[in-house]
Coordinates of C-alpha atoms and ligand atoms in Angstrom, one line a residue:
M1 CA 0.0 0.0 0.0
P2 CA 1.6 3.3 -1.0
I3 CA 1.4 5.5 2.1
T4 CA 2.7 9.0 2.2
R5 CA 4.9 9.2 5.3
L6 CA 7.1 12.2 5.9
T7 CA 10.1 11.3 8.0
K8 CA 12.2 14.4 7.5
P9 CA 11.9 18.1 6.8
D10 CA 11.2 18.8 3.2
S11 CA 10.8 22.4 2.1
K12 CA 9.3 21.4 -1.2
F13 CA 6.4 19.3 0.0
R14 CA 3.1 20.2 -1.6
L15 CA -0.3 18.9 -0.4
D16 CA -1.7 19.0 -4.0
D17 CA 0.8 16.3 -4.9
V18 CA -1.0 13.8 -2.7
S19 CA -4.3 12.4 -3.9
T20 CA -7.4 12.5 -1.7
D21 CA -8.7 9.4 -3.4
P22 CA -7.8 5.7 -2.8
P23 CA -5.4 4.3 -5.4
R24 CA -7.2 2.9 -8.4
D25 CA -6.4 -0.7 -7.6
A26 CA -7.6 -0.6 -4.0
S27 CA -10.8 -2.5 -3.4
K28 CA -13.4 -1.8 -0.7
Q29 CA -14.1 -5.5 -0.2
E30 CA -10.5 -6.5 0.3
A31 CA -10.0 -3.5 2.5
A32 CA -12.8 -4.7 4.9
E33 CA -11.1 -8.1 5.2
R34 CA -7.7 -6.6 5.7
L35 CA -9.0 -4.1 8.3
H36 CA -10.5 -7.0 10.3
D37 CA -7.1 -8.8 10.4
L38 CA -5.3 -5.6 11.3
G39 CA -7.7 -5.0 14.2
K40 CA -6.8 -8.4 15.6
E41 CA -3.1 -7.7 15.3
L42 CA -3.5 -4.3 16.9
L43 CA -5.2 -5.8 19.9
E44 CA -2.4 -8.4 20.2
L45 CA 0.3 -5.7 20.1
Q46 CA -1.6 -3.5 22.5
E47 CA -1.5 -6.4 25.0
L48 CA 2.3 -6.8 24.6
M49 CA 2.9 -3.1 25.0
W50 CA 0.6 -2.9 28.0
G51 CA 2.6 -5.7 29.7
A52 CA 6.0 -4.5 28.7
R53 CA 5.5 -0.9 29.8
T54 CA 8.5 0.3 27.9
H55 CA 6.6 2.3 25.2
S56 CA 3.4 4.1 24.6
V57 CA 1.6 5.3 21.5
L58 CA 0.5 8.8 20.7
I59 CA -1.8 9.2 17.7
V60 CA -2.3 12.8 16.5
L61 CA -5.3 13.5 14.2
Q62 CA -5.5 16.7 12.3
G63 CA -7.7 17.6 9.3
R64 CA -10.2 20.2 8.1
D65 CA -13.8 20.1 9.3
A66 CA -15.6 17.0 8.2
A67 CA -12.3 15.3 7.3
G68 CA -13.3 12.3 9.5
K69 CA -11.3 12.7 12.6
D70 CA -14.1 11.3 14.8
G71 CA -14.7 8.4 12.4
A72 CA -11.0 7.5 12.3
I73 CA -10.8 7.6 16.1
K74 CA -13.8 5.4 16.4
N75 CA -12.3 2.9 14.1
V76 CA -8.9 2.6 15.9
V77 CA -10.4 2.7 19.4
G78 CA -13.0 0.1 18.4
A79 CA -10.2 -2.4 17.7
L80 CA -8.5 -1.8 21.1
N81 CA -9.0 -2.8 24.7
P82 CA -10.4 0.4 26.2
R83 CA -8.3 -0.1 29.3
G84 CA -5.3 1.9 28.4
V85 CA -6.7 4.2 25.7
A86 CA -7.5 7.8 26.3
V87 CA -9.0 10.2 23.7
S88 CA -8.4 13.9 24.1
S89 CA -10.1 16.6 22.1
F90 CA -8.5 20.1 22.0
G91 CA -10.8 23.0 21.3
V92 CA -10.6 26.7 21.9
P93 CA -8.3 27.1 24.9
T94 CA -9.9 27.9 28.2
K95 CA -8.8 30.9 30.3
E96 CA -6.5 28.7 32.4
E97 CA -5.0 27.1 29.3
R98 CA -4.4 30.5 27.7
E99 CA -2.5 31.6 30.8
H100 CA 0.0 28.8 30.2
D101 CA 2.4 28.0 27.4
F102 CA 0.7 26.3 24.4
L103 CA 2.1 22.9 25.2
W104 CA 0.9 22.8 28.8
R105 CA -2.5 21.4 28.1
I106 CA -1.1 19.0 25.6
H107 CA 1.7 17.5 27.6
R108 CA -0.7 16.6 30.4
Q109 CA -2.5 14.3 28.0
A110 CA 0.6 12.5 26.7
P111 CA 0.2 8.7 27.1
R112 CA 1.5 6.8 30.1
A113 CA 3.9 3.8 29.5
G114 CA 1.9 0.9 28.1
E115 CA -1.0 3.1 27.0
F116 CA -2.5 4.8 23.9
A117 CA -3.4 8.5 23.7
I118 CA -5.3 9.7 20.8
F119 CA -5.5 13.5 20.1
N120 CA -8.5 14.9 18.2
R121 CA -6.7 18.1 17.2
S122 CA -3.5 19.0 19.0
H123 CA -0.7 21.4 19.6
Y124 CA -0.7 21.9 15.8
E125 CA -3.8 24.1 16.1
D126 CA -1.4 26.7 17.6
V127 CA 0.2 27.1 14.2
L128 CA -3.0 26.6 12.2
V129 CA -6.1 28.4 13.4
V130 CA -3.9 30.8 15.4
R131 CA -2.0 31.6 12.2
V132 CA -4.9 31.8 9.8
H133 CA -7.0 34.0 12.0
D134 CA -4.1 36.1 13.4
L135 CA -5.0 35.2 16.9
E136 CA -1.5 35.8 18.0
P137 CA 1.4 37.7 16.4
K138 CA 3.7 35.8 14.0
S139 CA 6.6 36.5 16.4
R140 CA 4.8 34.2 18.8
W141 CA 3.5 31.3 16.7
G142 CA 6.6 31.4 14.4
E143 CA 8.7 30.1 17.3
R144 CA 6.4 27.1 17.8
Y145 CA 7.6 24.8 15.1
D146 CA 10.9 24.4 16.9
H147 CA 9.2 23.9 20.2
I148 CA 7.0 21.3 18.7
N149 CA 9.9 19.4 17.3
D150 CA 11.7 19.4 20.6
F151 CA 8.6 18.4 22.5
E152 CA 7.9 15.4 20.2
E153 CA 11.6 14.4 20.4
L154 CA 11.3 14.4 24.2
L155 CA 8.2 12.2 24.0
A156 CA 10.0 9.8 21.6
E157 CA 13.1 9.6 23.9
H158 CA 10.8 8.6 26.7
G159 CA 9.5 5.7 24.6
T160 CA 6.4 7.2 23.0
I161 CA 5.7 6.1 19.5
V162 CA 4.4 9.3 17.9
I163 CA 2.3 9.0 14.8
K164 CA 0.6 12.0 13.2
F165 CA -2.2 11.8 10.6
F166 CA -3.5 14.5 8.3
L167 CA -6.8 13.4 7.0
H168 CA -6.7 14.8 3.5
I169 CA -10.1 15.5 1.9
S170 CA -10.9 17.5 -1.3
K171 CA -12.8 20.8 -1.2
K172 CA -15.6 19.1 -3.1
E173 CA -15.8 16.2 -0.7
Q174 CA -16.0 18.6 2.3
E175 CA -18.8 20.4 0.7
E176 CA -20.7 17.2 0.1
R177 CA -20.2 16.1 3.7
L178 CA -21.3 19.4 5.2
L179 CA -24.4 19.4 3.0
E180 CA -25.2 15.8 3.9
R181 CA -25.2 16.8 7.5
E182 CA -27.9 19.3 6.9
K183 CA -30.1 16.8 5.0
N184 CA -29.7 14.1 7.6
P185 CA -31.7 14.6 10.8
S186 CA -29.4 12.2 12.7
T187 CA -26.2 14.2 11.9
A188 CA -27.8 17.7 11.9
W189 CA -26.6 18.3 15.4
K190 CA -23.1 18.5 14.0
L191 CA -24.0 21.6 11.9
N192 CA -21.8 24.5 12.7
V193 CA -21.8 27.7 10.7
N194 CA -18.1 28.0 11.6
D195 CA -17.3 25.1 9.3
W196 CA -18.5 27.1 6.3
K197 CA -16.6 30.2 7.5
E198 CA -13.4 28.2 7.9
R199 CA -14.0 26.8 4.4
E200 CA -13.5 30.3 3.0
H201 CA -9.9 30.1 4.3
W202 CA -9.2 26.8 2.5
D203 CA -6.0 28.0 0.8
E204 CA -4.6 29.7 3.9
Y205 CA -5.1 26.5 5.8
T206 CA -3.4 24.6 3.0
E207 CA -0.3 26.9 3.4
A208 CA -0.3 26.6 7.2
Y209 CA -0.5 22.8 6.9
E210 CA 2.2 22.7 4.3
D211 CA 4.5 24.6 6.6
I212 CA 3.8 22.1 9.3
F213 CA 4.6 19.1 7.1
R214 CA 7.7 20.8 5.8
R215 CA 9.1 21.7 9.2
C216 CA 7.7 19.2 11.7
S217 CA 8.3 15.9 10.1
S218 CA 10.9 13.6 11.6
K219 CA 11.8 9.9 12.0
Y220 CA 10.6 10.0 15.6
A221 CA 7.4 11.8 14.8
P222 CA 6.4 11.3 11.1
W223 CA 3.4 12.8 9.4
C224 CA 1.2 10.5 7.4
I225 CA -0.9 12.2 4.7
V226 CA -4.0 10.0 4.5
P227 CA -6.2 10.0 1.3
A228 CA -9.5 10.5 3.2
D229 CA -12.3 11.1 0.6
A230 CA -13.2 7.4 1.0
K231 CA -13.8 6.4 4.7
W232 CA -12.9 2.8 4.2
Y233 CA -9.5 3.6 2.7
R234 CA -8.8 6.2 5.4
N235 CA -9.5 3.7 8.1
L236 CA -7.2 1.1 6.4
V237 CA -4.3 3.5 6.1
V238 CA -4.5 4.7 9.7
A239 CA -4.7 1.1 11.0
E240 CA -1.8 -0.1 8.8
T241 CA 0.4 2.9 9.7
V242 CA -0.1 2.5 13.5
L243 CA 0.6 -1.2 13.2
E244 CA 3.7 -0.7 11.1
A245 CA 5.1 1.6 13.8
M246 CA 4.3 -0.9 16.6
R247 CA 5.5 -4.0 14.9
E248 CA 9.1 -2.7 15.1
H249 CA 8.9 -3.2 18.9
R250 CA 7.2 -6.6 19.0
D251 CA 10.4 -8.7 19.6
Q252 CA 11.6 -6.3 22.3
W253 CA 8.2 -6.4 24.1
L254 CA 8.1 -10.2 23.9
E255 CA 11.6 -10.4 25.4
T256 CA 10.6 -8.1 28.2
L257 CA 7.5 -10.1 29.0
D258 CA 9.6 -13.3 28.8
R259 CA 12.0 -12.0 31.3
A260 CA 9.2 -10.8 33.6
G261 CA 7.6 -14.3 33.3
K262 CA 10.8 -16.0 34.3
A263 CA 11.4 -13.7 37.2
G264 CA 7.9 -14.2 38.4
R265 CA 8.2 -18.0 38.2
E266 CA 11.6 -18.0 40.1
E267 CA 10.1 -15.9 42.9
L268 CA 7.1 -18.2 43.2
E269 CA 9.4 -21.3 43.3
E270 CA 11.6 -19.7 45.9
Y271 CA 8.5 -18.9 48.0
R272 CA 7.2 -22.5 47.8
R273 CA 10.6 -23.9 48.7
S274 CA 10.7 -21.7 51.8
K275 CA 7.3 -23.1 52.8
G276 CA 8.4 -26.6 52.0
V277 CA 5.4 -26.9 49.6
R278 CA 5.8 -28.9 46.4
H279 CA 3.6 -27.8 43.6
K280 CA 3.3 -28.7 40.0
G281 CA 2.4 -26.1 37.5
Ligands
LIG1 P1 -14.2 20.9 17.0 O1 -13.0 20.0 16.7 O2 -15.2 20.9 15.8 O3 -14.9 20.5 18.3 O4 -13.8 22.4 17.1 C1 -12.8 22.8 18.0 C2 -12.4 24.2 17.6 O5 -11.4 24.6 18.5 C3 -11.9 24.3 16.2 O6 -12.5 25.3 15.5 C4 -10.4 24.6 16.4 O7 -9.8 25.4 15.4 C5 -10.4 25.3 17.7 N1 -9.2 25.3 18.4 C6 -8.4 24.2 18.8 N2 -7.3 24.5 19.3 C7 -7.2 25.9 19.3 C8 -6.2 26.8 19.7 N3 -5.1 26.5 20.3 N4 -6.5 28.1 19.6 C9 -7.7 28.5 19.0 N5 -8.7 27.7 18.6 C10 -8.4 26.4 18.7
LIG2 MG1 -15.9 21.1 13.8

């Protein structure tokens, strides 16, 4: 599967070069089967990571309104054991949040060892909406790219597997989804005039996003640009990418668990010997 993963800064990256559609040869039917298998593997790896407690996973989801952040979260979380998964949504900062540095509210939600944290929006809003709407001077938000890189490196050094997704939809697909919400009584509660207002800034958001991808892509915290016009393909790419990142640690987790198992067994035997109990098991 050709996935666009940015693992280093690239001043030439352009969003228009990445399709919002699935590749021509991708099939929805095969994707459903594959997704089912990936779900099982994800749960398996989650159990290993939970036991080993040497790593954690941070999934960052960014995208324009109606890009499918909620749907993608539902899909990943649905495959996991909810014990050890926390979803955090970042909206307009509260007064208390505004009175701290921009990473304060974010860092508090970083995952604990063994666990998953999923961010619905993130610290990247502080170089997106803030930039597009001039909420703060450029002298302030312009410094943030470096802070973000340092922050993500710190998380990675601490054992956090950081994976960042941009759900890439076309302007036309967004319009269709927003109009669909209006027509459908069961989704009309999502209507928000702000989504249409933000849409008027489409190109400015594109520029702001491109700067992010150009400057905040690294090996320890790559960006994955997900073709998101088709939900089934979006879900497949997200699951596949998370798994790819976790698989690298599988052997190490198994070794850690094996050592823990041996240590536990020795301790138990020692205890039984001291009691003079013989026990088979
Ligand atoms: P939603 O994701 O639809 O619930 O909307 C959350 C809103 O909060 C979006 O319009 C974001 O742009 C906005 N938001 C998130 N983070 C920030 C931030 N740091 N500063 C200003 N607005 C933000
Ligand atoms: Mg919204």
